[in-house]
Amino acid sequence: MGHDLITIYWIKALEYVLALSYLPLFLLFWRFATPKRAAAVAVHAAAPGWADQLAGFFQVPANLFFHPGHTWVRLDGGDTVTIGISDFAQRLVGSLGRVQLPAIGTSLAQGEPALTLDADGAAVPMLAPVDGTVVAVNTGLAASSAVVKESPYGDGWLLKVKSSRLAVDLKNLLSGSLARRWMDTVCESLGAEMAPMELGKVYLDGGHLVDGLARSLSPDDWDQVARRFFLTEEGGRHE
Amino acid sequence: MDLSRRTFIKFAGAAGAAGVVARPKPATASALRTVNTPAVLVDTTRCAGCRGCEAACSESNALPAPALAGQDAVFSKRRKTDVKVYTVVNRATADSKQGEPRYVKSQCMHCLDPACASACLAKALEKTAAGPVVYHPERCLGCRYCMVACQFDVPKFEFDSPAPYIHKCSFCAERQAQGLQPACASVCPTGALQFGRREDLLEEARTRIYQNPDKYVHHIYGESEAGGTSWLYITDVPFDKLGFRTDLGPTSPPELTRTALAAVPFVLTLWPPLLMGLYTFSKRRADASKAAEKEAHHD
Amino acid sequence: MTDTTMDRGFDARTWITEKIFMGMSLGDYVKSLLTPGNAIFALILVVGVPIIIYRFVFGIGAATHLTQVNPWGIWIGLDVMSGVALAAGGFTLATAVYVLGLEEYHPIVRPAVLTGFLGYLFVVIGLCADLGRPWKLPVPMVYSFGTGSVMFEVGWCVCLYLIVLALEFSPAAFEWLGLRKAREWAVRMTLALTILGLCLSTLHQSSLGALFLMMPHRLHPLWYSGYVPIFFFVSAIIAGMSMVIVESGLSHRVFKSQIDPKDHGKSDKLTLGLAKGAAVVLFAYFFLKLQGLVDGGRFDLLLTPYGFWFLFEILGFVLAPCFLYAMAVRRQNAAMARWVAGWTVLGIVVNRLNLSVIAFNYNAAERYVPGFMEIMVSVTIITIGIMTFRWIVNRMPVLREHPDFPQAH
């Protein structure tokens, strides 16, 4: 430990070099030892473009206007519009029981609960995408709601509505590329829900999607999951 | 949580205890080297190997008589001090330039700033103002820290006893207190052991070396080794041939612990406010985030 | 379980059945003790306890390979030095939870404090086996103060810290005994005790290293450094965190029945948190060791057998676990972190043994090798420590909450 006057110089110099090089190395090490923000992103890292892949499973037709609560609007000409639920919504909920629709003549308000999906003992409400009055109901659903799952944008339509403020309402809806971007973010948040679990819960063999994603995520409170996506959480926010 | 009286008393008590606990020794090594306490000059060129010193020591301390008394065979192996042997005379591994055998007496060096006394947590080994490093058996815990601290491997331990003590040369502290010389120095027939005051003996040693520069090695062992010792050696054969460690520096061992001991009051003083600061900071952050959460829920 | 039992009058038999036999009858309790694990413990005790008695009857020399040349051996190196380092999890975790407010570690602070308390307790017991005259322990505590001695400071700090740890653990004991008022009183002292505990720990962990400052003539130059006290303190933090990881991993296996199922998942997260802390401190420690090497200036010694061993220690037991911990954290692999923790604990023990036995007296004529009896004494003391830990954990609310005293989170 006792240094003479000559060796002390290069020893001290070496100590300084060591200490100064330690500082940036420490920073690098800290970053090395930090896992990326939450395992959710680890899943993304594991399967690049996973959200895009998933989004590709859900149809988002370009001519429709989507409400963030997963109902859609098709312009039929004049003030009349057709309303239905999105492909994502039917896939999320799984096997549908009954679809409770408002009676003809009911007034709807955009963003207020309008219809209810019955599935497996739970009732999941969904929001109306436009203001207006119900003028027609898809009677074909009385027998079976399977058509809603098979063709959510075609024969699985739910209501026809005479809208009262179409131009204003449409401003709150998404279509075209915006709608596709919205579906991407929906899939990302679905991915975030799934982070702690394996991807196998979502994909079946052959690369098909599981039906009833909500139940896959959370068997006990799948309806809460669904409500979260449909913006109809209990005691929660309404637009 | 507020700083209650209880907490304050706890800290004050701890800080006070720190002041009592860690007071570093005031004397520095350089100041010690001019201390004029009793010492012995050992001139190995005059030692005949008669081992009269061993006999006198064992008689004075009520120890068994030296082994193989009067027999040359005793020098065939290098001996060390032991529980019942406070001093030994060994033959050097090299003869003098004239072919004469050289002998050297080993015992406790009674360092000026001894490692053993500094190491002893119970002050069982104590450096007295009169000079000798004495042992108080009733205080000893038998931890053997003195043994590992001593650079001369002097203290010896009763490993065979269920109630063991440490043993070493006491510099005949009781005889000195009565104005007598240590037993060994008092019987030395050749004057190899010269008892006196350290400064005087250093002068004497320097004089002998100056007057016989070709005879003596130009070094007084114990002048600065381990911070300076009371037993000083001059010789005409290299010191390592006498069995001495030549790698001991002038820093006394207790000086090496000075910084570590000085840190004690600093830690006890600085840690509490530092930690209370961290506590307050982290508490404030936790409260703020809890408040933010509550607000978010109200929306 | 509340103070109302006191009102009904104290029934010793019921109390013993409930508290000591965990609700079983004496016969059932004895039967429950007949397990293979306990058989091993019993074997160790049957061999070890007589050896301990032998040591006290016939002296240290009869039971060890210690000599005048090598007065310190594994009782100092393992029982005292390694024991104190591995018990450091108590102050590390207590500081993290109560001073730094890292509430997520609350579930493991009690087992860590218990490990610390029992660790220090059995260090003192192991020390009594090594001391030649242990009944003289009160001397430096009460009337003859060798204040210039580093060992004096170690002794005082360890004694005071043992009291601090006992008080820190007392809430769990009071909850077990149903003494609500005592428990409230003990809990109120937690912050003060934690701060005092960190002060005392800093002092004695570093001072155990400072013991070696007086011995440049005995310690190999690659290990001797003026920075040894700092090395000891920093490596104690590493040892403490790693030991907590190991202990919590083992507890979750051995005491599975006690742990709340929802805590199992939390345990992985906490393990990884501690692993990251240990990785960062190991990184800093590695650079501190390099600084010590530079300050010593003895690069020439690196190419000797001792030099290779030194390099193995800092590369294999410091740098390697540093990166392995970091990788475990990156991959969020708690099982890997536990293995690395075990290796790190071993590394700290190797470091303490290096300083006290292996690189110690490296140039002496006769080298020290521990004897069977010495090793058995150490093993026995450690075993009794583990058995005490198990006894306490099975009865007191350490790994689980006491139903009457829900922890405020």
mmCIF file of N, CA, C and O in Angstrom, chain A residues 78-158:
data_model
loop_
_atom_site.group_PDB
_atom_site.id
_atom_site.type_symbol
_atom_site.label_atom_id
_atom_site.label_comp_id
_atom_site.label_asym_id
_atom_site.label_seq_id
_atom_site.Cartn_x
_atom_site.Cartn_y
_atom_site.Cartn_z
ATOM 1 N N GLY A 78 -80.082 8.332 -47.833
ATOM 2 C CA GLY A 78 -80.973 9.190 -47.061
ATOM 3 C C GLY A 78 -80.536 9.185 -45.613
ATOM 4 O O GLY A 78 -79.356 9.221 -45.294
ATOM 5 N N ASP A 79 -81.543 9.121 -44.681
ATOM 6 C CA ASP A 79 -81.179 9.094 -43.259
ATOM 7 C C ASP A 79 -81.097 7.692 -42.706
ATOM 8 O O ASP A 79 -80.843 7.501 -41.525
ATOM 9 N N THR A 80 -81.395 6.683 -43.532
ATOM 10 C CA THR A 80 -81.474 5.331 -42.981
ATOM 11 C C THR A 80 -80.095 4.706 -42.952
ATOM 12 O O THR A 80 -79.307 4.823 -43.886
ATOM 13 N N VAL A 81 -79.843 4.013 -41.834
ATOM 14 C CA VAL A 81 -78.561 3.300 -41.697
ATOM 15 C C VAL A 81 -78.834 1.901 -41.172
ATOM 16 O O VAL A 81 -79.852 1.655 -40.519
ATOM 17 N N THR A 82 -77.932 0.989 -41.452
ATOM 18 C CA THR A 82 -77.992 -0.349 -40.880
ATOM 19 C C THR A 82 -76.911 -0.447 -39.804
ATOM 20 O O THR A 82 -75.811 0.095 -39.947
ATOM 21 N N ILE A 83 -77.273 -1.154 -38.722
ATOM 22 C CA ILE A 83 -76.349 -1.277 -37.584
ATOM 23 C C ILE A 83 -76.069 -2.748 -37.305
ATOM 24 O O ILE A 83 -76.976 -3.580 -37.401
ATOM 25 N N GLY A 84 -74.852 -3.036 -36.948
ATOM 26 C CA GLY A 84 -74.517 -4.407 -36.559
ATOM 27 C C GLY A 84 -73.336 -4.407 -35.597
ATOM 28 O O GLY A 84 -72.886 -3.333 -35.146
ATOM 29 N N ILE A 85 -72.824 -5.613 -35.266
ATOM 30 C CA ILE A 85 -71.644 -5.673 -34.391
ATOM 31 C C ILE A 85 -70.440 -6.123 -35.200
ATOM 32 O O ILE A 85 -70.579 -6.791 -36.235
ATOM 33 N N SER A 86 -69.234 -5.759 -34.777
ATOM 34 C CA SER A 86 -68.022 -6.020 -35.551
ATOM 35 C C SER A 86 -67.627 -7.486 -35.474
ATOM 36 O O SER A 86 -68.071 -8.222 -34.588
ATOM 37 N N ASP A 87 -66.797 -7.882 -36.422
ATOM 38 C CA ASP A 87 -66.264 -9.234 -36.469
ATOM 39 C C ASP A 87 -65.510 -9.541 -35.161
ATOM 40 O O ASP A 87 -65.630 -10.620 -34.578
ATOM 41 N N PHE A 88 -64.763 -8.550 -34.677
ATOM 42 C CA PHE A 88 -64.007 -8.720 -33.438
ATOM 43 C C PHE A 88 -64.946 -9.009 -32.275
ATOM 44 O O PHE A 88 -64.696 -9.874 -31.444
ATOM 45 N N ALA A 89 -66.087 -8.268 -32.263
ATOM 46 C CA ALA A 89 -67.020 -8.427 -31.148
ATOM 47 C C ALA A 89 -67.558 -9.842 -31.097
ATOM 48 O O ALA A 89 -67.616 -10.461 -30.031
ATOM 49 N N GLN A 90 -67.962 -10.387 -32.256
ATOM 50 C CA GLN A 90 -68.554 -11.726 -32.217
ATOM 51 C C GLN A 90 -67.487 -12.746 -31.861
ATOM 52 O O GLN A 90 -67.755 -13.724 -31.163
ATOM 53 N N ARG A 91 -66.241 -12.513 -32.309
ATOM 54 C CA ARG A 91 -65.173 -13.451 -32.005
ATOM 55 C C ARG A 91 -64.819 -13.394 -30.522
ATOM 56 O O ARG A 91 -64.472 -14.404 -29.898
ATOM 57 N N LEU A 92 -64.940 -12.207 -29.962
ATOM 58 C CA LEU A 92 -64.593 -12.020 -28.561
ATOM 59 C C LEU A 92 -65.592 -12.745 -27.668
ATOM 60 O O LEU A 92 -65.219 -13.406 -26.697
ATOM 61 N N VAL A 93 -66.857 -12.622 -28.021
ATOM 62 C CA VAL A 93 -67.906 -13.130 -27.145
ATOM 63 C C VAL A 93 -68.072 -14.636 -27.279
ATOM 64 O O VAL A 93 -68.449 -15.327 -26.344
ATOM 65 N N GLY A 94 -67.793 -15.158 -28.466
ATOM 66 C CA GLY A 94 -67.918 -16.604 -28.637
ATOM 67 C C GLY A 94 -69.329 -16.989 -29.015
ATOM 68 O O GLY A 94 -70.031 -16.254 -29.710
ATOM 69 N N SER A 95 -69.739 -18.173 -28.539
ATOM 70 C CA SER A 95 -71.052 -18.662 -28.979
ATOM 71 C C SER A 95 -72.133 -17.744 -28.438
ATOM 72 O O SER A 95 -72.236 -17.491 -27.246
ATOM 73 N N LEU A 96 -72.947 -17.247 -29.342
ATOM 74 C CA LEU A 96 -74.021 -16.313 -28.977
ATOM 75 C C LEU A 96 -75.298 -17.064 -28.652
ATOM 76 O O LEU A 96 -75.670 -18.008 -29.336
ATOM 77 N N GLY A 97 -75.964 -16.611 -27.620
ATOM 78 C CA GLY A 97 -77.287 -17.147 -27.346
ATOM 79 C C GLY A 97 -78.300 -16.306 -28.084
ATOM 80 O O GLY A 97 -78.517 -16.416 -29.277
ATOM 81 N N ARG A 98 -78.864 -15.351 -27.342
ATOM 82 C CA ARG A 98 -79.857 -14.470 -27.948
ATOM 83 C C ARG A 98 -79.251 -13.092 -28.088
ATOM 84 O O ARG A 98 -78.354 -12.720 -27.332
ATOM 85 N N VAL A 99 -79.735 -12.330 -29.054
ATOM 86 C CA VAL A 99 -79.373 -10.922 -29.149
ATOM 87 C C VAL A 99 -80.619 -10.126 -28.820
ATOM 88 O O VAL A 99 -81.626 -10.193 -29.532
ATOM 89 N N GLN A 100 -80.559 -9.394 -27.696
ATOM 90 C CA GLN A 100 -81.740 -8.600 -27.310
ATOM 91 C C GLN A 100 -81.696 -7.265 -28.025
ATOM 92 O O GLN A 100 -80.792 -6.465 -27.798
ATOM 93 N N LEU A 101 -82.663 -7.028 -28.877
ATOM 94 C CA LEU A 101 -82.702 -5.800 -29.678
ATOM 95 C C LEU A 101 -83.842 -4.898 -29.219
ATOM 96 O O LEU A 101 -84.869 -5.391 -28.754
ATOM 97 N N PRO A 102 -83.633 -3.610 -29.363
ATOM 98 C CA PRO A 102 -84.717 -2.682 -28.985
ATOM 99 C C PRO A 102 -85.899 -2.813 -29.968
ATOM 100 O O PRO A 102 -85.722 -3.151 -31.134
ATOM 101 N N ALA A 103 -87.093 -2.520 -29.489
ATOM 102 C CA ALA A 103 -88.290 -2.649 -30.338
ATOM 103 C C ALA A 103 -88.326 -1.529 -31.381
ATOM 104 O O ALA A 103 -87.678 -0.496 -31.221
ATOM 105 N N ILE A 104 -89.093 -1.759 -32.444
ATOM 106 C CA ILE A 104 -89.224 -0.723 -33.473
ATOM 107 C C ILE A 104 -89.854 0.507 -32.844
ATOM 108 O O ILE A 104 -90.811 0.410 -32.080
ATOM 109 N N GLY A 105 -89.315 1.640 -33.125
ATOM 110 C CA GLY A 105 -89.822 2.900 -32.586
ATOM 111 C C GLY A 105 -88.992 3.398 -31.413
ATOM 112 O O GLY A 105 -89.140 4.527 -30.976
ATOM 113 N N THR A 106 -88.104 2.569 -30.892
ATOM 114 C CA THR A 106 -87.271 3.004 -29.763
ATOM 115 C C THR A 106 -86.307 4.090 -30.214
ATOM 116 O O THR A 106 -85.754 4.019 -31.315
ATOM 117 N N SER A 107 -86.115 5.066 -29.352
ATOM 118 C CA SER A 107 -85.114 6.101 -29.657
ATOM 119 C C SER A 107 -83.761 5.650 -29.172
ATOM 120 O O SER A 107 -83.628 5.129 -28.057
ATOM 121 N N LEU A 108 -82.777 5.854 -30.024
ATOM 122 C CA LEU A 108 -81.412 5.535 -29.629
ATOM 123 C C LEU A 108 -80.602 6.816 -29.494
ATOM 124 O O LEU A 108 -80.854 7.794 -30.186
ATOM 125 N N ALA A 109 -79.633 6.767 -28.598
ATOM 126 C CA ALA A 109 -78.696 7.889 -28.491
ATOM 127 C C ALA A 109 -77.294 7.341 -28.690
ATOM 128 O O ALA A 109 -76.934 6.288 -28.152
ATOM 129 N N GLN A 110 -76.492 8.076 -29.468
ATOM 130 C CA GLN A 110 -75.148 7.577 -29.753
ATOM 131 C C GLN A 110 -74.371 7.457 -28.447
ATOM 132 O O GLN A 110 -74.327 8.383 -27.628
ATOM 133 N N GLY A 111 -73.749 6.296 -28.250
ATOM 134 C CA GLY A 111 -72.943 6.110 -27.043
ATOM 135 C C GLY A 111 -73.703 5.573 -25.867
ATOM 136 O O GLY A 111 -73.128 5.312 -24.819
ATOM 137 N N GLU A 112 -75.047 5.412 -26.030
ATOM 138 C CA GLU A 112 -75.818 4.841 -24.929
ATOM 139 C C GLU A 112 -76.099 3.372 -25.230
ATOM 140 O O GLU A 112 -76.215 2.999 -26.396
ATOM 141 N N PRO A 113 -76.234 2.545 -24.164
ATOM 142 C CA PRO A 113 -76.478 1.117 -24.418
ATOM 143 C C PRO A 113 -77.761 0.936 -25.220
ATOM 144 O O PRO A 113 -78.785 1.565 -24.946
ATOM 145 N N ALA A 114 -77.719 0.106 -26.267
ATOM 146 C CA ALA A 114 -78.870 -0.081 -27.140
ATOM 147 C C ALA A 114 -79.281 -1.527 -27.228
ATOM 148 O O ALA A 114 -80.464 -1.837 -27.314
ATOM 149 N N LEU A 115 -78.326 -2.455 -27.250
ATOM 150 C CA LEU A 115 -78.667 -3.863 -27.415
ATOM 151 C C LEU A 115 -77.827 -4.684 -26.452
ATOM 152 O O LEU A 115 -76.855 -4.204 -25.881
ATOM 153 N N THR A 116 -78.235 -5.919 -26.273
ATOM 154 C CA THR A 116 -77.520 -6.784 -25.347
ATOM 155 C C THR A 116 -77.255 -8.122 -26.005
ATOM 156 O O THR A 116 -78.145 -8.681 -26.670
ATOM 157 N N LEU A 117 -76.017 -8.642 -25.818
ATOM 158 C CA LEU A 117 -75.691 -9.976 -26.318
ATOM 159 C C LEU A 117 -75.795 -10.936 -25.144
ATOM 160 O O LEU A 117 -75.175 -10.738 -24.105
ATOM 161 N N ASP A 118 -76.613 -11.982 -25.331
ATOM 162 C CA ASP A 118 -76.676 -13.023 -24.309
ATOM 163 C C ASP A 118 -75.750 -14.137 -24.725
ATOM 164 O O ASP A 118 -75.870 -14.675 -25.828
ATOM 165 N N ALA A 119 -74.863 -14.530 -23.841
ATOM 166 C CA ALA A 119 -73.999 -15.658 -24.157
ATOM 167 C C ALA A 119 -73.630 -16.337 -22.858
ATOM 168 O O ALA A 119 -73.088 -15.694 -21.964
ATOM 169 N N ASP A 120 -73.906 -17.631 -22.781
ATOM 170 C CA ASP A 120 -73.431 -18.391 -21.638
ATOM 171 C C ASP A 120 -73.835 -17.799 -20.291
ATOM 172 O O ASP A 120 -73.034 -17.702 -19.376
ATOM 173 N N GLY A 121 -75.095 -17.367 -20.230
ATOM 174 C CA GLY A 121 -75.581 -16.895 -18.948
ATOM 175 C C GLY A 121 -75.206 -15.471 -18.623
ATOM 176 O O GLY A 121 -75.653 -14.919 -17.624
ATOM 177 N N ALA A 122 -74.397 -14.834 -19.432
ATOM 178 C CA ALA A 122 -74.055 -13.442 -19.142
ATOM 179 C C ALA A 122 -74.656 -12.550 -20.206
ATOM 180 O O ALA A 122 -74.794 -12.951 -21.361
ATOM 181 N N ALA A 123 -74.988 -11.322 -19.800
ATOM 182 C CA ALA A 123 -75.560 -10.367 -20.750
ATOM 183 C C ALA A 123 -74.571 -9.236 -20.903
ATOM 184 O O ALA A 123 -74.223 -8.554 -19.937
ATOM 185 N N VAL A 124 -74.121 -9.048 -22.124
ATOM 186 C CA VAL A 124 -73.134 -8.003 -22.388
ATOM 187 C C VAL A 124 -73.773 -6.913 -23.229
ATOM 188 O O VAL A 124 -74.136 -7.148 -24.385
ATOM 189 N N PRO A 125 -73.944 -5.717 -22.664
ATOM 190 C CA PRO A 125 -74.578 -4.638 -23.448
ATOM 191 C C PRO A 125 -73.593 -4.038 -24.436
ATOM 192 O O PRO A 125 -72.382 -4.124 -24.257
ATOM 193 N N MET A 126 -74.155 -3.416 -25.506
ATOM 194 C CA MET A 126 -73.328 -2.704 -26.474
ATOM 195 C C MET A 126 -73.961 -1.349 -26.766
ATOM 196 O O MET A 126 -75.175 -1.163 -26.601
ATOM 197 N N LEU A 127 -73.115 -0.420 -27.226
ATOM 198 C CA LEU A 127 -73.569 0.961 -27.369
ATOM 199 C C LEU A 127 -74.122 1.235 -28.771
ATOM 200 O O LEU A 127 -73.669 0.657 -29.760
ATOM 201 N N ALA A 128 -75.077 2.149 -28.852
ATOM 202 C CA ALA A 128 -75.601 2.564 -30.154
ATOM 203 C C ALA A 128 -74.596 3.468 -30.834
ATOM 204 O O ALA A 128 -74.033 4.361 -30.196
ATOM 205 N N PRO A 129 -74.343 3.256 -32.130
ATOM 206 C CA PRO A 129 -73.362 4.082 -32.827
ATOM 207 C C PRO A 129 -73.896 5.416 -33.338
ATOM 208 O O PRO A 129 -73.132 6.296 -33.706
ATOM 209 N N VAL A 130 -75.246 5.544 -33.414
ATOM 210 C CA VAL A 130 -75.830 6.784 -33.935
ATOM 211 C C VAL A 130 -77.070 7.159 -33.130
ATOM 212 O O VAL A 130 -77.652 6.330 -32.431
ATOM 213 N N ASP A 131 -77.472 8.445 -33.265
ATOM 214 C CA ASP A 131 -78.772 8.842 -32.714
ATOM 215 C C ASP A 131 -79.851 8.505 -33.732
ATOM 216 O O ASP A 131 -79.610 8.537 -34.930
ATOM 217 N N GLY A 132 -81.060 8.192 -33.252
ATOM 218 C CA GLY A 132 -82.146 7.976 -34.239
ATOM 219 C C GLY A 132 -83.240 7.103 -33.679
ATOM 220 O O GLY A 132 -83.289 6.828 -32.472
ATOM 221 N N THR A 133 -84.123 6.638 -34.574
ATOM 222 C CA THR A 133 -85.246 5.790 -34.176
ATOM 223 C C THR A 133 -85.130 4.464 -34.896
ATOM 224 O O THR A 133 -84.844 4.412 -36.094
ATOM 225 N N VAL A 134 -85.394 3.401 -34.171
ATOM 226 C CA VAL A 134 -85.349 2.071 -34.782
ATOM 227 C C VAL A 134 -86.529 1.911 -35.719
ATOM 228 O O VAL A 134 -87.682 2.115 -35.331
ATOM 229 N N VAL A 135 -86.232 1.556 -36.997
ATOM 230 C CA VAL A 135 -87.315 1.362 -37.952
ATOM 231 C C VAL A 135 -87.438 -0.094 -38.380
ATOM 232 O O VAL A 135 -88.461 -0.502 -38.923
ATOM 233 N N ALA A 136 -86.382 -0.904 -38.150
ATOM 234 C CA ALA A 136 -86.483 -2.317 -38.525
ATOM 235 C C ALA A 136 -85.540 -3.132 -37.660
ATOM 236 O O ALA A 136 -84.518 -2.641 -37.175
ATOM 237 N N VAL A 137 -85.903 -4.385 -37.457
ATOM 238 C CA VAL A 137 -85.098 -5.304 -36.648
ATOM 239 C C VAL A 137 -84.900 -6.571 -37.460
ATOM 240 O O VAL A 137 -85.812 -7.001 -38.164
ATOM 241 N N ASN A 138 -83.711 -7.173 -37.359
ATOM 242 C CA ASN A 138 -83.456 -8.381 -38.143
ATOM 243 C C ASN A 138 -84.185 -9.558 -37.508
ATOM 244 O O ASN A 138 -83.743 -10.166 -36.538
ATOM 245 N N THR A 139 -85.368 -9.888 -38.086
ATOM 246 C CA THR A 139 -86.179 -10.945 -37.496
ATOM 247 C C THR A 139 -85.554 -12.309 -37.669
ATOM 248 O O THR A 139 -85.897 -13.259 -36.959
ATOM 249 N N GLY A 140 -84.636 -12.422 -38.599
ATOM 250 C CA GLY A 140 -83.996 -13.720 -38.804
ATOM 251 C C GLY A 140 -83.229 -14.191 -37.582
ATOM 252 O O GLY A 140 -82.928 -15.381 -37.428
ATOM 253 N N LEU A 141 -82.937 -13.282 -36.661
ATOM 254 C CA LEU A 141 -82.153 -13.676 -35.490
ATOM 255 C C LEU A 141 -82.996 -14.386 -34.438
ATOM 256 O O LEU A 141 -82.455 -14.993 -33.520
ATOM 257 N N ALA A 142 -84.334 -14.255 -34.580
ATOM 258 C CA ALA A 142 -85.190 -14.862 -33.555
ATOM 259 C C ALA A 142 -84.929 -16.349 -33.465
ATOM 260 O O ALA A 142 -84.890 -16.934 -32.381
ATOM 261 N N ALA A 143 -84.738 -16.958 -34.619
ATOM 262 C CA ALA A 143 -84.526 -18.407 -34.627
ATOM 263 C C ALA A 143 -83.137 -18.738 -34.110
ATOM 264 O O ALA A 143 -82.973 -19.514 -33.164
ATOM 265 N N SER A 144 -82.126 -18.137 -34.725
ATOM 266 C CA SER A 144 -80.773 -18.437 -34.264
ATOM 267 C C SER A 144 -79.870 -17.274 -34.570
ATOM 268 O O SER A 144 -79.995 -16.620 -35.599
ATOM 269 N N SER A 145 -78.953 -16.998 -33.648
ATOM 270 C CA SER A 145 -78.043 -15.875 -33.868
ATOM 271 C C SER A 145 -76.782 -16.312 -34.579
ATOM 272 O O SER A 145 -75.834 -15.537 -34.674
ATOM 273 N N ALA A 146 -76.773 -17.538 -35.087
ATOM 274 C CA ALA A 146 -75.547 -18.024 -35.720
ATOM 275 C C ALA A 146 -75.136 -17.132 -36.875
ATOM 276 O O ALA A 146 -73.945 -16.928 -37.123
ATOM 277 N N VAL A 147 -76.119 -16.555 -37.564
ATOM 278 C CA VAL A 147 -75.799 -15.745 -38.729
ATOM 279 C C VAL A 147 -74.979 -14.520 -38.347
ATOM 280 O O VAL A 147 -74.183 -14.005 -39.129
ATOM 281 N N VAL A 148 -75.175 -14.040 -37.094
ATOM 282 C CA VAL A 148 -74.383 -12.885 -36.638
ATOM 283 C C VAL A 148 -72.909 -13.250 -36.631
ATOM 284 O O VAL A 148 -72.039 -12.451 -36.971
ATOM 285 N N LYS A 149 -72.623 -14.516 -36.229
ATOM 286 C CA LYS A 149 -71.232 -14.935 -36.205
ATOM 287 C C LYS A 149 -70.716 -15.205 -37.613
ATOM 288 O O LYS A 149 -69.580 -14.921 -37.940
ATOM 289 N N GLU A 150 -71.594 -15.787 -38.455
ATOM 290 C CA GLU A 150 -71.098 -16.150 -39.785
ATOM 291 C C GLU A 150 -70.895 -14.927 -40.648
ATOM 292 O O GLU A 150 -69.936 -14.862 -41.417
ATOM 293 N N SER A 151 -71.805 -13.989 -40.534
ATOM 294 C CA SER A 151 -71.729 -12.831 -41.423
ATOM 295 C C SER A 151 -72.085 -11.558 -40.665
ATOM 296 O O SER A 151 -73.167 -10.999 -40.835
ATOM 297 N N PRO A 152 -71.197 -11.117 -39.790
ATOM 298 C CA PRO A 152 -71.532 -9.970 -38.949
ATOM 299 C C PRO A 152 -71.767 -8.690 -39.746
ATOM 300 O O PRO A 152 -72.437 -7.789 -39.271
ATOM 301 N N TYR A 153 -71.174 -8.603 -40.927
ATOM 302 C CA TYR A 153 -71.346 -7.375 -41.695
ATOM 303 C C TYR A 153 -72.398 -7.498 -42.781
ATOM 304 O O TYR A 153 -72.732 -6.519 -43.457
ATOM 305 N N GLY A 154 -72.921 -8.714 -43.002
ATOM 306 C CA GLY A 154 -73.894 -8.919 -44.092
ATOM 307 C C GLY A 154 -75.230 -9.305 -43.529
ATOM 308 O O GLY A 154 -75.951 -8.482 -42.945
ATOM 309 N N ASP A 155 -75.561 -10.620 -43.616
ATOM 310 C CA ASP A 155 -76.869 -11.069 -43.144
ATOM 311 C C ASP A 155 -76.998 -11.006 -41.649
ATOM 312 O O ASP A 155 -78.095 -11.133 -41.103
ATOM 313 N N GLY A 156 -75.908 -10.802 -40.933
ATOM 314 C CA GLY A 156 -75.985 -10.733 -39.476
ATOM 315 C C GLY A 156 -76.270 -9.344 -38.979
ATOM 316 O O GLY A 156 -76.023 -9.030 -37.819
ATOM 317 N N TRP A 157 -76.839 -8.458 -39.855
ATOM 318 C CA TRP A 157 -77.134 -7.119 -39.383
ATOM 319 C C TRP A 157 -78.187 -7.196 -38.284
ATOM 320 O O TRP A 157 -78.940 -8.136 -38.174
ATOM 321 N N LEU A 158 -78.225 -6.142 -37.436
ATOM 322 C CA LEU A 158 -79.119 -6.188 -36.285
ATOM 323 C C LEU A 158 -80.306 -5.236 -36.410
ATOM 324 O O LEU A 158 -81.438 -5.619 -36.169
#
